mmCIF file with all atom_site columns, C-alpha atoms and ligand atoms in Angstrom:
data_model
loop_
_atom_site.group_PDB
_atom_site.id
_atom_site.type_symbol
_atom_site.label_atom_id
_atom_site.label_alt_id
_atom_site.label_comp_id
_atom_site.label_asym_id
_atom_site.label_entity_id
_atom_site.label_seq_id
_atom_site.pdbx_PDB_ins_code
_atom_site.Cartn_x
_atom_site.Cartn_y
_atom_site.Cartn_z
_atom_site.occupancy
_atom_site.B_iso_or_equiv
_atom_site.pdbx_formal_charge
_atom_site.auth_seq_id
_atom_site.auth_comp_id
_atom_site.auth_asym_id
_atom_site.auth_atom_id
_atom_site.pdbx_PDB_model_num
ATOM   1   C  CA  . UNK A 1 1   ? -67.820 -3.483  -10.533 1.00 92.00 ? 1   UNK A CA  1
ATOM   2   C  CA  . UNK A 1 2   ? -65.307 -1.466  -8.248  1.00 96.00 ? 2   UNK A CA  1
ATOM   3   C  CA  . UNK A 1 3   ? -61.487 -2.152  -8.243  1.00 97.00 ? 3   UNK A CA  1
ATOM   4   C  CA  . UNK A 1 4   ? -58.723 -0.787  -6.130  1.00 98.00 ? 4   UNK A CA  1
ATOM   5   C  CA  . UNK A 1 5   ? -55.272 -0.137  -7.415  1.00 98.00 ? 5   UNK A CA  1
ATOM   6   C  CA  . UNK A 1 6   ? -52.095 -0.199  -4.773  1.00 98.00 ? 6   UNK A CA  1
ATOM   7   C  CA  . UNK A 1 7   ? -49.108 1.163   -6.873  1.00 98.00 ? 7   UNK A CA  1
ATOM   8   C  CA  . UNK A 1 8   ? -46.528 3.773   -6.227  1.00 97.00 ? 8   UNK A CA  1
ATOM   9   C  CA  . UNK A 1 9   ? -45.442 4.566   -9.551  1.00 96.00 ? 9   UNK A CA  1
ATOM   10  C  CA  . UNK A 1 10  ? -47.364 7.593   -10.453 1.00 97.00 ? 10  UNK A CA  1
ATOM   11  C  CA  . UNK A 1 11  ? -47.294 7.164   -14.021 1.00 97.00 ? 11  UNK A CA  1
ATOM   12  C  CA  . UNK A 1 12  ? -48.199 3.783   -14.312 1.00 96.00 ? 12  UNK A CA  1
ATOM   13  C  CA  . UNK A 1 13  ? -51.141 4.418   -11.540 1.00 97.00 ? 13  UNK A CA  1
ATOM   14  C  CA  . UNK A 1 14  ? -52.510 7.104   -13.685 1.00 97.00 ? 14  UNK A CA  1
ATOM   15  C  CA  . UNK A 1 15  ? -52.212 5.045   -16.794 1.00 97.00 ? 15  UNK A CA  1
ATOM   16  C  CA  . UNK A 1 16  ? -54.054 1.802   -15.239 1.00 97.00 ? 16  UNK A CA  1
ATOM   17  C  CA  . UNK A 1 17  ? -56.649 4.099   -13.537 1.00 97.00 ? 17  UNK A CA  1
ATOM   18  C  CA  . UNK A 1 18  ? -57.663 5.656   -16.811 1.00 97.00 ? 18  UNK A CA  1
ATOM   19  C  CA  . UNK A 1 19  ? -57.622 2.367   -18.610 1.00 96.00 ? 19  UNK A CA  1
ATOM   20  C  CA  . UNK A 1 20  ? -59.850 0.474   -15.965 1.00 96.00 ? 20  UNK A CA  1
ATOM   21  C  CA  . UNK A 1 21  ? -62.157 3.297   -16.168 1.00 95.00 ? 21  UNK A CA  1
ATOM   22  C  CA  . UNK A 1 22  ? -62.614 3.142   -19.733 1.00 92.00 ? 22  UNK A CA  1
ATOM   23  C  CA  . UNK A 1 23  ? -63.150 -0.487  -19.084 1.00 92.00 ? 23  UNK A CA  1
ATOM   24  C  CA  . UNK A 1 24  ? -66.260 0.317   -17.470 1.00 91.00 ? 24  UNK A CA  1
ATOM   25  C  CA  . UNK A 1 25  ? -64.995 0.043   -13.659 1.00 94.00 ? 25  UNK A CA  1
ATOM   26  C  CA  . UNK A 1 26  ? -65.271 2.175   -10.919 1.00 95.00 ? 26  UNK A CA  1
ATOM   27  C  CA  . UNK A 1 27  ? -61.597 2.594   -9.840  1.00 97.00 ? 27  UNK A CA  1
ATOM   28  C  CA  . UNK A 1 28  ? -59.930 3.731   -6.098  1.00 98.00 ? 28  UNK A CA  1
ATOM   29  C  CA  . UNK A 1 29  ? -56.479 4.016   -6.042  1.00 98.00 ? 29  UNK A CA  1
ATOM   30  C  CA  . UNK A 1 30  ? -53.619 4.177   -3.143  1.00 98.00 ? 30  UNK A CA  1
ATOM   31  C  CA  . UNK A 1 31  ? -49.762 4.666   -3.586  1.00 98.00 ? 31  UNK A CA  1
ATOM   32  C  CA  . UNK A 1 32  ? -48.606 3.389   -0.579  1.00 98.00 ? 32  UNK A CA  1
ATOM   33  C  CA  . UNK A 1 33  ? -49.054 0.090   1.227   1.00 98.00 ? 33  UNK A CA  1
ATOM   34  C  CA  . UNK A 1 34  ? -50.550 1.822   4.560   1.00 98.00 ? 34  UNK A CA  1
ATOM   35  C  CA  . UNK A 1 35  ? -53.229 3.595   2.448   1.00 98.00 ? 35  UNK A CA  1
ATOM   36  C  CA  . UNK A 1 36  ? -54.061 0.520   0.366   1.00 98.00 ? 36  UNK A CA  1
ATOM   37  C  CA  . UNK A 1 37  ? -54.552 -1.766  3.277   1.00 98.00 ? 37  UNK A CA  1
ATOM   38  C  CA  . UNK A 1 38  ? -56.806 0.721   4.993   1.00 98.00 ? 38  UNK A CA  1
ATOM   39  C  CA  . UNK A 1 39  ? -59.193 1.035   1.544   1.00 98.00 ? 39  UNK A CA  1
ATOM   40  C  CA  . UNK A 1 40  ? -59.086 -2.832  0.968   1.00 98.00 ? 40  UNK A CA  1
ATOM   41  C  CA  . UNK A 1 41  ? -59.830 -3.131  4.647   1.00 97.00 ? 41  UNK A CA  1
ATOM   42  C  CA  . UNK A 1 42  ? -63.038 -0.648  4.915   1.00 96.00 ? 42  UNK A CA  1
ATOM   43  C  CA  . UNK A 1 43  ? -64.175 -0.563  1.357   1.00 95.00 ? 43  UNK A CA  1
ATOM   44  C  CA  . UNK A 1 44  ? -66.155 -3.284  -1.184  1.00 93.00 ? 44  UNK A CA  1
ATOM   45  C  CA  . UNK A 1 45  ? -63.987 -3.944  -3.883  1.00 97.00 ? 45  UNK A CA  1
ATOM   46  C  CA  . UNK A 1 46  ? -64.777 -6.861  -6.905  1.00 96.00 ? 46  UNK A CA  1
ATOM   47  C  CA  . UNK A 1 47  ? -60.898 -7.178  -7.556  1.00 97.00 ? 47  UNK A CA  1
ATOM   48  C  CA  . UNK A 1 48  ? -57.679 -5.336  -6.405  1.00 98.00 ? 48  UNK A CA  1
ATOM   49  C  CA  . UNK A 1 49  ? -54.471 -4.757  -8.500  1.00 98.00 ? 49  UNK A CA  1
ATOM   50  C  CA  . UNK A 1 50  ? -51.712 -4.869  -5.876  1.00 98.00 ? 50  UNK A CA  1
ATOM   51  C  CA  . UNK A 1 51  ? -48.013 -3.899  -6.408  1.00 96.00 ? 51  UNK A CA  1
ATOM   52  C  CA  . UNK A 1 52  ? -45.343 -5.701  -4.264  1.00 94.00 ? 52  UNK A CA  1
ATOM   53  C  CA  . UNK A 1 53  ? -42.408 -3.199  -3.893  1.00 93.00 ? 53  UNK A CA  1
ATOM   54  C  CA  . UNK A 1 54  ? -44.655 -0.350  -1.959  1.00 96.00 ? 54  UNK A CA  1
ATOM   55  C  CA  . UNK A 1 55  ? -43.624 2.088   0.596   1.00 96.00 ? 55  UNK A CA  1
ATOM   56  C  CA  . UNK A 1 56  ? -45.006 2.110   4.233   1.00 96.00 ? 56  UNK A CA  1
ATOM   57  C  CA  . UNK A 1 57  ? -45.907 -1.414  3.945   1.00 96.00 ? 57  UNK A CA  1
ATOM   58  C  CA  . UNK A 1 58  ? -44.997 -3.679  1.147   1.00 95.00 ? 58  UNK A CA  1
ATOM   59  C  CA  . UNK A 1 59  ? -47.362 -5.655  -0.948  1.00 96.00 ? 59  UNK A CA  1
ATOM   60  C  CA  . UNK A 1 60  ? -47.079 -9.027  0.460   1.00 95.00 ? 60  UNK A CA  1
ATOM   61  C  CA  . UNK A 1 61  ? -47.515 -7.907  4.061   1.00 96.00 ? 61  UNK A CA  1
ATOM   62  C  CA  . UNK A 1 62  ? -50.798 -5.632  2.550   1.00 97.00 ? 62  UNK A CA  1
ATOM   63  C  CA  . UNK A 1 63  ? -52.066 -9.055  0.881   1.00 97.00 ? 63  UNK A CA  1
ATOM   64  C  CA  . UNK A 1 64  ? -51.371 -11.017 4.116   1.00 95.00 ? 64  UNK A CA  1
ATOM   65  C  CA  . UNK A 1 65  ? -53.193 -8.957  6.506   1.00 97.00 ? 65  UNK A CA  1
ATOM   66  C  CA  . UNK A 1 66  ? -56.308 -8.792  4.331   1.00 97.00 ? 66  UNK A CA  1
ATOM   67  C  CA  . UNK A 1 67  ? -56.311 -12.437 4.269   1.00 96.00 ? 67  UNK A CA  1
ATOM   68  C  CA  . UNK A 1 68  ? -55.865 -12.709 7.987   1.00 94.00 ? 68  UNK A CA  1
ATOM   69  C  CA  . UNK A 1 69  ? -58.748 -10.175 8.464   1.00 95.00 ? 69  UNK A CA  1
ATOM   70  C  CA  . UNK A 1 70  ? -60.838 -12.282 6.599   1.00 95.00 ? 70  UNK A CA  1
ATOM   71  C  CA  . UNK A 1 71  ? -61.208 -10.365 3.178   1.00 95.00 ? 71  UNK A CA  1
ATOM   72  C  CA  . UNK A 1 72  ? -61.538 -12.414 0.655   1.00 93.00 ? 72  UNK A CA  1
ATOM   73  C  CA  . UNK A 1 73  ? -61.803 -10.309 -2.634  1.00 96.00 ? 73  UNK A CA  1
ATOM   74  C  CA  . UNK A 1 74  ? -59.389 -11.442 -5.793  1.00 97.00 ? 74  UNK A CA  1
ATOM   75  C  CA  . UNK A 1 75  ? -56.373 -10.011 -5.550  1.00 97.00 ? 75  UNK A CA  1
ATOM   76  C  CA  . UNK A 1 76  ? -53.742 -9.658  -8.563  1.00 97.00 ? 76  UNK A CA  1
ATOM   77  C  CA  . UNK A 1 77  ? -50.284 -8.929  -7.885  1.00 96.00 ? 77  UNK A CA  1
ATOM   78  C  CA  . UNK A 1 78  ? -47.633 -6.935  -9.830  1.00 95.00 ? 78  UNK A CA  1
ATOM   79  C  CA  . UNK A 1 79  ? -44.040 -8.646  -9.623  1.00 89.00 ? 79  UNK A CA  1
ATOM   80  C  CA  . UNK A 1 80  ? -40.764 -7.642  -10.635 1.00 80.00 ? 80  UNK A CA  1
ATOM   81  C  CA  . UNK A 1 81  ? -39.887 -8.941  -13.989 1.00 69.00 ? 81  UNK A CA  1
ATOM   82  C  CA  . UNK A 1 82  ? -38.836 -12.780 -13.858 1.00 71.00 ? 82  UNK A CA  1
ATOM   83  C  CA  . UNK A 1 83  ? -38.903 -12.818 -10.152 1.00 80.00 ? 83  UNK A CA  1
ATOM   84  C  CA  . UNK A 1 84  ? -40.151 -16.290 -9.343  1.00 84.00 ? 84  UNK A CA  1
ATOM   85  C  CA  . UNK A 1 85  ? -39.884 -15.980 -5.508  1.00 87.00 ? 85  UNK A CA  1
ATOM   86  C  CA  . UNK A 1 86  ? -42.040 -12.853 -5.890  1.00 85.00 ? 86  UNK A CA  1
ATOM   87  C  CA  . UNK A 1 87  ? -44.527 -15.025 -7.378  1.00 85.00 ? 87  UNK A CA  1
ATOM   88  C  CA  . UNK A 1 88  ? -44.390 -17.864 -5.125  1.00 88.00 ? 88  UNK A CA  1
ATOM   89  C  CA  . UNK A 1 89  ? -44.719 -15.547 -2.170  1.00 88.00 ? 89  UNK A CA  1
ATOM   90  C  CA  . UNK A 1 90  ? -47.523 -13.638 -3.509  1.00 87.00 ? 90  UNK A CA  1
ATOM   91  C  CA  . UNK A 1 91  ? -49.593 -16.790 -4.313  1.00 87.00 ? 91  UNK A CA  1
ATOM   92  C  CA  . UNK A 1 92  ? -48.567 -18.091 -0.754  1.00 88.00 ? 92  UNK A CA  1
ATOM   93  C  CA  . UNK A 1 93  ? -49.614 -15.136 1.051   1.00 89.00 ? 93  UNK A CA  1
ATOM   94  C  CA  . UNK A 1 94  ? -52.928 -15.494 -0.799  1.00 91.00 ? 94  UNK A CA  1
ATOM   95  C  CA  . UNK A 1 95  ? -52.928 -13.628 -4.110  1.00 95.00 ? 95  UNK A CA  1
ATOM   96  C  CA  . UNK A 1 96  ? -55.458 -15.011 -7.077  1.00 95.00 ? 96  UNK A CA  1
ATOM   97  C  CA  . UNK A 1 97  ? -53.176 -14.262 -9.899  1.00 95.00 ? 97  UNK A CA  1
ATOM   98  C  CA  . UNK A 1 98  ? -49.814 -12.273 -10.854 1.00 93.00 ? 98  UNK A CA  1
ATOM   99  C  CA  . UNK A 1 99  ? -48.288 -10.487 -13.475 1.00 94.00 ? 99  UNK A CA  1
ATOM   100 C  CA  . UNK A 1 100 ? -44.756 -9.655  -14.070 1.00 93.00 ? 100 UNK A CA  1
ATOM   101 C  CA  . UNK A 1 101 ? -43.672 -5.689  -15.005 1.00 92.00 ? 101 UNK A CA  1
ATOM   102 C  CA  . UNK A 1 102 ? -43.703 -4.656  -17.579 1.00 92.00 ? 102 UNK A CA  1
ATOM   103 C  CA  . UNK A 1 103 ? -47.213 -5.956  -18.892 1.00 94.00 ? 103 UNK A CA  1
ATOM   104 C  CA  . UNK A 1 104 ? -49.845 -4.924  -21.489 1.00 95.00 ? 104 UNK A CA  1
ATOM   105 C  CA  . UNK A 1 105 ? -52.767 -3.294  -19.989 1.00 95.00 ? 105 UNK A CA  1
ATOM   106 C  CA  . UNK A 1 106 ? -54.917 -5.011  -22.145 1.00 95.00 ? 106 UNK A CA  1
ATOM   107 C  CA  . UNK A 1 107 ? -53.803 -8.204  -20.297 1.00 97.00 ? 107 UNK A CA  1
ATOM   108 C  CA  . UNK A 1 108 ? -54.227 -6.842  -16.869 1.00 97.00 ? 108 UNK A CA  1
ATOM   109 C  CA  . UNK A 1 109 ? -57.761 -5.940  -17.958 1.00 96.00 ? 109 UNK A CA  1
ATOM   110 C  CA  . UNK A 1 110 ? -58.211 -9.598  -19.384 1.00 95.00 ? 110 UNK A CA  1
ATOM   111 C  CA  . UNK A 1 111 ? -57.033 -11.404 -16.183 1.00 96.00 ? 111 UNK A CA  1
ATOM   112 C  CA  . UNK A 1 112 ? -58.983 -8.846  -13.767 1.00 96.00 ? 112 UNK A CA  1
ATOM   113 C  CA  . UNK A 1 113 ? -62.104 -9.641  -15.788 1.00 94.00 ? 113 UNK A CA  1
ATOM   114 C  CA  . UNK A 1 114 ? -61.588 -13.474 -15.351 1.00 94.00 ? 114 UNK A CA  1
ATOM   115 C  CA  . UNK A 1 115 ? -60.935 -12.933 -11.745 1.00 95.00 ? 115 UNK A CA  1
ATOM   116 C  CA  . UNK A 1 116 ? -64.261 -11.133 -11.103 1.00 94.00 ? 116 UNK A CA  1
ATOM   117 C  CA  . UNK A 1 117 ? -66.010 -13.762 -13.168 1.00 91.00 ? 117 UNK A CA  1
ATOM   118 C  CA  . UNK A 1 118 ? -64.613 -16.589 -11.539 1.00 90.00 ? 118 UNK A CA  1
ATOM   119 C  CA  . UNK A 1 119 ? -65.314 -15.054 -7.945  1.00 90.00 ? 119 UNK A CA  1
ATOM   120 C  CA  . UNK A 1 120 ? -68.844 -14.611 -9.174  1.00 86.00 ? 120 UNK A CA  1
ATOM   121 C  CA  . UNK A 1 121 ? -69.096 -18.040 -10.444 1.00 84.00 ? 121 UNK A CA  1
ATOM   122 C  CA  . UNK A 1 122 ? -69.418 -17.408 -13.767 1.00 80.00 ? 122 UNK A CA  1
ATOM   123 C  CA  . UNK A 1 123 ? -67.425 -19.422 -16.630 1.00 77.00 ? 123 UNK A CA  1
ATOM   124 C  CA  . UNK A 1 124 ? -67.574 -16.835 -19.754 1.00 82.00 ? 124 UNK A CA  1
ATOM   125 C  CA  . UNK A 1 125 ? -67.200 -13.395 -20.386 1.00 83.00 ? 125 UNK A CA  1
ATOM   126 C  CA  . UNK A 1 126 ? -70.751 -13.509 -22.057 1.00 90.00 ? 126 UNK A CA  1
ATOM   127 C  CA  . UNK A 1 127 ? -73.277 -13.169 -19.466 1.00 92.00 ? 127 UNK A CA  1
ATOM   128 C  CA  . UNK A 1 128 ? -77.020 -13.642 -20.243 1.00 92.00 ? 128 UNK A CA  1
ATOM   129 C  CA  . UNK A 1 129 ? -80.570 -13.286 -18.421 1.00 93.00 ? 129 UNK A CA  1
ATOM   130 C  CA  . UNK A 1 130 ? -83.343 -14.435 -20.731 1.00 90.00 ? 130 UNK A CA  1
ATOM   131 C  CA  . UNK A 1 131 ? -82.809 -12.637 -23.848 1.00 93.00 ? 131 UNK A CA  1
ATOM   132 C  CA  . UNK A 1 132 ? -80.231 -10.204 -22.305 1.00 96.00 ? 132 UNK A CA  1
ATOM   133 C  CA  . UNK A 1 133 ? -76.693 -10.852 -23.128 1.00 95.00 ? 133 UNK A CA  1
ATOM   134 C  CA  . UNK A 1 134 ? -73.768 -8.657  -21.687 1.00 95.00 ? 134 UNK A CA  1
ATOM   135 C  CA  . UNK A 1 135 ? -70.362 -9.131  -23.041 1.00 92.00 ? 135 UNK A CA  1
ATOM   136 C  CA  . UNK A 1 136 ? -67.881 -8.111  -20.419 1.00 87.00 ? 136 UNK A CA  1
ATOM   137 C  CA  . UNK A 1 137 ? -65.294 -7.963  -22.718 1.00 85.00 ? 137 UNK A CA  1
ATOM   138 C  CA  . UNK A 1 138 ? -66.470 -5.362  -25.155 1.00 87.00 ? 138 UNK A CA  1
ATOM   139 C  CA  . UNK A 1 139 ? -68.965 -3.956  -23.116 1.00 89.00 ? 139 UNK A CA  1
ATOM   140 C  CA  . UNK A 1 140 ? -71.741 -4.506  -25.242 1.00 93.00 ? 140 UNK A CA  1
ATOM   141 C  CA  . UNK A 1 141 ? -75.323 -5.135  -24.259 1.00 96.00 ? 141 UNK A CA  1
ATOM   142 C  CA  . UNK A 1 142 ? -77.770 -6.781  -26.721 1.00 96.00 ? 142 UNK A CA  1
ATOM   143 C  CA  . UNK A 1 143 ? -81.620 -7.605  -26.139 1.00 96.00 ? 143 UNK A CA  1
ATOM   144 C  CA  . UNK A 1 144 ? -82.834 -10.453 -28.725 1.00 95.00 ? 144 UNK A CA  1
ATOM   145 C  CA  . UNK A 1 145 ? -79.750 -10.029 -30.507 1.00 95.00 ? 145 UNK A CA  1
ATOM   146 C  CA  . UNK A 1 146 ? -80.290 -5.925  -31.020 1.00 96.00 ? 146 UNK A CA  1
ATOM   147 C  CA  . UNK A 1 147 ? -77.814 -3.809  -29.410 1.00 96.00 ? 147 UNK A CA  1
ATOM   148 C  CA  . UNK A 1 148 ? -78.998 -1.439  -26.787 1.00 97.00 ? 148 UNK A CA  1
ATOM   149 C  CA  . UNK A 1 149 ? -77.153 1.554   -25.384 1.00 96.00 ? 149 UNK A CA  1
ATOM   150 C  CA  . UNK A 1 150 ? -76.491 2.067   -21.766 1.00 95.00 ? 150 UNK A CA  1
ATOM   151 C  CA  . UNK A 1 151 ? -74.840 5.075   -19.849 1.00 94.00 ? 151 UNK A CA  1
ATOM   152 C  CA  . UNK A 1 152 ? -71.482 3.927   -18.098 1.00 91.00 ? 152 UNK A CA  1
ATOM   153 C  CA  . UNK A 1 153 ? -73.513 3.897   -14.897 1.00 91.00 ? 153 UNK A CA  1
ATOM   154 C  CA  . UNK A 1 154 ? -76.445 1.886   -16.319 1.00 94.00 ? 154 UNK A CA  1
ATOM   155 C  CA  . UNK A 1 155 ? -73.786 -0.646  -17.483 1.00 94.00 ? 155 UNK A CA  1
ATOM   156 C  CA  . UNK A 1 156 ? -71.947 -0.640  -14.241 1.00 93.00 ? 156 UNK A CA  1
ATOM   157 C  CA  . UNK A 1 157 ? -75.334 -1.608  -12.216 1.00 95.00 ? 157 UNK A CA  1
ATOM   158 C  CA  . UNK A 1 158 ? -76.392 -4.161  -14.752 1.00 96.00 ? 158 UNK A CA  1
ATOM   159 C  CA  . UNK A 1 159 ? -73.237 -5.802  -14.894 1.00 94.00 ? 159 UNK A CA  1
ATOM   160 C  CA  . UNK A 1 160 ? -73.159 -6.121  -11.235 1.00 95.00 ? 160 UNK A CA  1
ATOM   161 C  CA  . UNK A 1 161 ? -76.604 -7.601  -10.936 1.00 95.00 ? 161 UNK A CA  1
ATOM   162 C  CA  . UNK A 1 162 ? -75.555 -9.977  -13.813 1.00 94.00 ? 162 UNK A CA  1
ATOM   163 C  CA  . UNK A 1 163 ? -72.573 -11.188 -12.065 1.00 92.00 ? 163 UNK A CA  1
ATOM   164 C  CA  . UNK A 1 164 ? -74.670 -11.962 -9.478  1.00 93.00 ? 164 UNK A CA  1
ATOM   165 C  CA  . UNK A 1 165 ? -77.919 -13.141 -11.232 1.00 91.00 ? 165 UNK A CA  1
ATOM   166 C  CA  . UNK A 1 166 ? -80.722 -14.557 -8.926  1.00 90.00 ? 166 UNK A CA  1
ATOM   167 C  CA  . UNK A 1 167 ? -79.426 -13.224 -5.812  1.00 93.00 ? 167 UNK A CA  1
ATOM   168 C  CA  . UNK A 1 168 ? -81.038 -10.467 -3.978  1.00 96.00 ? 168 UNK A CA  1
ATOM   169 C  CA  . UNK A 1 169 ? -78.717 -7.343  -4.152  1.00 96.00 ? 169 UNK A CA  1
ATOM   170 C  CA  . UNK A 1 170 ? -79.124 -4.269  -1.653  1.00 94.00 ? 170 UNK A CA  1
ATOM   171 C  CA  . UNK A 1 171 ? -79.080 -0.596  -2.538  1.00 92.00 ? 171 UNK A CA  1
ATOM   172 C  CA  . UNK A 1 172 ? -76.127 -0.294  -0.218  1.00 91.00 ? 172 UNK A CA  1
ATOM   173 C  CA  . UNK A 1 173 ? -74.130 -3.140  -1.992  1.00 93.00 ? 173 UNK A CA  1
ATOM   174 C  CA  . UNK A 1 174 ? -75.029 -1.731  -5.444  1.00 94.00 ? 174 UNK A CA  1
ATOM   175 C  CA  . UNK A 1 175 ? -73.518 1.888   -4.109  1.00 92.00 ? 175 UNK A CA  1
ATOM   176 C  CA  . UNK A 1 176 ? -70.732 0.295   -3.105  1.00 91.00 ? 176 UNK A CA  1
ATOM   177 C  CA  . UNK A 1 177 ? -69.684 -1.824  -6.203  1.00 93.00 ? 177 UNK A CA  1
ATOM   178 C  CA  . UNK A 1 178 ? -70.727 0.906   -8.670  1.00 92.00 ? 178 UNK A CA  1
ATOM   179 C  CA  . UNK A 1 179 ? -69.081 4.108   -7.554  1.00 90.00 ? 179 UNK A CA  1
ATOM   180 C  CA  . UNK A 1 180 ? -65.342 5.013   -6.851  1.00 88.00 ? 180 UNK A CA  1
ATOM   181 C  CA  . UNK A 1 181 ? -64.679 6.509   -3.116  1.00 84.00 ? 181 UNK A CA  1
ATOM   182 C  CA  . UNK A 1 182 ? -64.967 10.167  -4.461  1.00 80.00 ? 182 UNK A CA  1
ATOM   183 C  CA  . UNK A 1 183 ? -68.349 9.925   -6.027  1.00 78.00 ? 183 UNK A CA  1
ATOM   184 C  CA  . UNK A 1 184 ? -70.892 11.802  -4.211  1.00 76.00 ? 184 UNK A CA  1
ATOM   185 C  CA  . UNK A 1 185 ? -73.151 8.869   -3.698  1.00 76.00 ? 185 UNK A CA  1
ATOM   186 C  CA  . UNK A 1 186 ? -76.896 9.321   -3.650  1.00 75.00 ? 186 UNK A CA  1
ATOM   187 C  CA  . UNK A 1 187 ? -78.826 5.804   -2.846  1.00 70.00 ? 187 UNK A CA  1
ATOM   188 C  CA  . UNK A 1 188 ? -82.007 7.542   -5.019  1.00 78.00 ? 188 UNK A CA  1
ATOM   189 C  CA  . UNK A 1 189 ? -79.946 7.441   -7.875  1.00 87.00 ? 189 UNK A CA  1
ATOM   190 C  CA  . UNK A 1 190 ? -79.979 3.655   -7.856  1.00 91.00 ? 190 UNK A CA  1
ATOM   191 C  CA  . UNK A 1 191 ? -83.768 3.711   -8.255  1.00 91.00 ? 191 UNK A CA  1
ATOM   192 C  CA  . UNK A 1 192 ? -83.315 5.980   -11.287 1.00 93.00 ? 192 UNK A CA  1
ATOM   193 C  CA  . UNK A 1 193 ? -80.569 3.580   -12.825 1.00 94.00 ? 193 UNK A CA  1
ATOM   194 C  CA  . UNK A 1 194 ? -83.025 0.632   -12.392 1.00 95.00 ? 194 UNK A CA  1
ATOM   195 C  CA  . UNK A 1 195 ? -85.995 2.370   -13.714 1.00 96.00 ? 195 UNK A CA  1
ATOM   196 C  CA  . UNK A 1 196 ? -83.961 3.281   -17.046 1.00 97.00 ? 196 UNK A CA  1
ATOM   197 C  CA  . UNK A 1 197 ? -82.806 -0.262  -17.272 1.00 97.00 ? 197 UNK A CA  1
ATOM   198 C  CA  . UNK A 1 198 ? -86.097 -1.622  -16.821 1.00 96.00 ? 198 UNK A CA  1
ATOM   199 C  CA  . UNK A 1 199 ? -87.482 0.635   -19.722 1.00 97.00 ? 199 UNK A CA  1
ATOM   200 C  CA  . UNK A 1 200 ? -84.385 -0.358  -22.186 1.00 97.00 ? 200 UNK A CA  1
ATOM   201 C  CA  . UNK A 1 201 ? -84.444 -4.038  -21.360 1.00 96.00 ? 201 UNK A CA  1
ATOM   202 C  CA  . UNK A 1 202 ? -87.746 -5.007  -20.357 1.00 94.00 ? 202 UNK A CA  1
ATOM   203 C  CA  . UNK A 1 203 ? -89.417 -4.443  -16.803 1.00 93.00 ? 203 UNK A CA  1
ATOM   204 C  CA  . UNK A 1 204 ? -89.744 -8.103  -15.623 1.00 93.00 ? 204 UNK A CA  1
ATOM   205 C  CA  . UNK A 1 205 ? -85.662 -8.256  -15.938 1.00 94.00 ? 205 UNK A CA  1
ATOM   206 C  CA  . UNK A 1 206 ? -85.421 -6.615  -12.641 1.00 96.00 ? 206 UNK A CA  1
ATOM   207 C  CA  . UNK A 1 207 ? -87.415 -7.646  -9.333  1.00 95.00 ? 207 UNK A CA  1
ATOM   208 C  CA  . UNK A 1 208 ? -88.008 -5.395  -6.463  1.00 94.00 ? 208 UNK A CA  1
ATOM   209 C  CA  . UNK A 1 209 ? -87.702 -7.247  -3.286  1.00 90.00 ? 209 UNK A CA  1
ATOM   210 C  CA  . UNK A 1 210 ? -89.239 -4.430  -1.193  1.00 87.00 ? 210 UNK A CA  1
ATOM   211 C  CA  . UNK A 1 211 ? -86.764 -3.274  2.172   1.00 85.00 ? 211 UNK A CA  1
ATOM   212 C  CA  . UNK A 1 212 ? -83.985 -5.806  0.741   1.00 90.00 ? 212 UNK A CA  1
ATOM   213 C  CA  . UNK A 1 213 ? -83.080 -4.881  -2.662  1.00 94.00 ? 213 UNK A CA  1
ATOM   214 C  CA  . UNK A 1 214 ? -82.984 -6.020  -6.366  1.00 96.00 ? 214 UNK A CA  1
ATOM   215 C  CA  . UNK A 1 215 ? -82.400 -9.199  -8.176  1.00 95.00 ? 215 UNK A CA  1
ATOM   216 C  CA  . UNK A 1 216 ? -82.162 -9.881  -11.755 1.00 94.00 ? 216 UNK A CA  1
ATOM   217 C  CA  . UNK A 1 217 ? -84.151 -12.815 -13.240 1.00 88.00 ? 217 UNK A CA  1
ATOM   218 C  CA  . UNK A 1 218 ? -83.559 -15.203 -15.852 1.00 84.00 ? 218 UNK A CA  1
ATOM   219 C  CA  . UNK A 1 219 ? -86.754 -14.260 -17.879 1.00 71.00 ? 219 UNK A CA  1
HETATM 220 CA CA1 . CA  B 2 .   ? -43.480 -0.361  -6.672  1.00 55.86 ? 301 CA  B CA1 1
#
């Protein structure tokens, strides 16, 4: 899962990026509204954290433009403390959730997780496929109740497929959603990750549809 953070306070931006990376997300950042709008329009994100008070272009304008352009990714806006008018304006402009500053990072992560889950049509934070369980809160994966160790990239890939169970996901889509912007993307590594996940969790878990991509099966 890949997330964009648009925030102009350098310390908060750094802190959020580190926390989200630790939580298993690929993270891109922008520190003004112009850059943020550009990234959100041109890259693929599973969720966006958008501050409202931004230089160049304010957060409400950024959000409004994205929605007019047809970008539907879930957006959580950060509002000034107790500003009910900010919250209303944010929701009216197409925000999916808001959080007033200052906030606990854990709450932000929990809200993002819920937004991503809902966008994928999943009701709970525990995703299952046959004997495989992935807890998106703890980042733990089990096979028939036994813990399985996955690398950070294997986890990101599996998590994306589990959020889109039954759907054929192309290699390009996987690359767009498991790597951040600065990552040296090589589509051959996807095949390598798929092979390793099959080895750890069972070959029949992920099907290959030649020329189209991969899909996760409820075996
Ligand atoms: Ca700000």
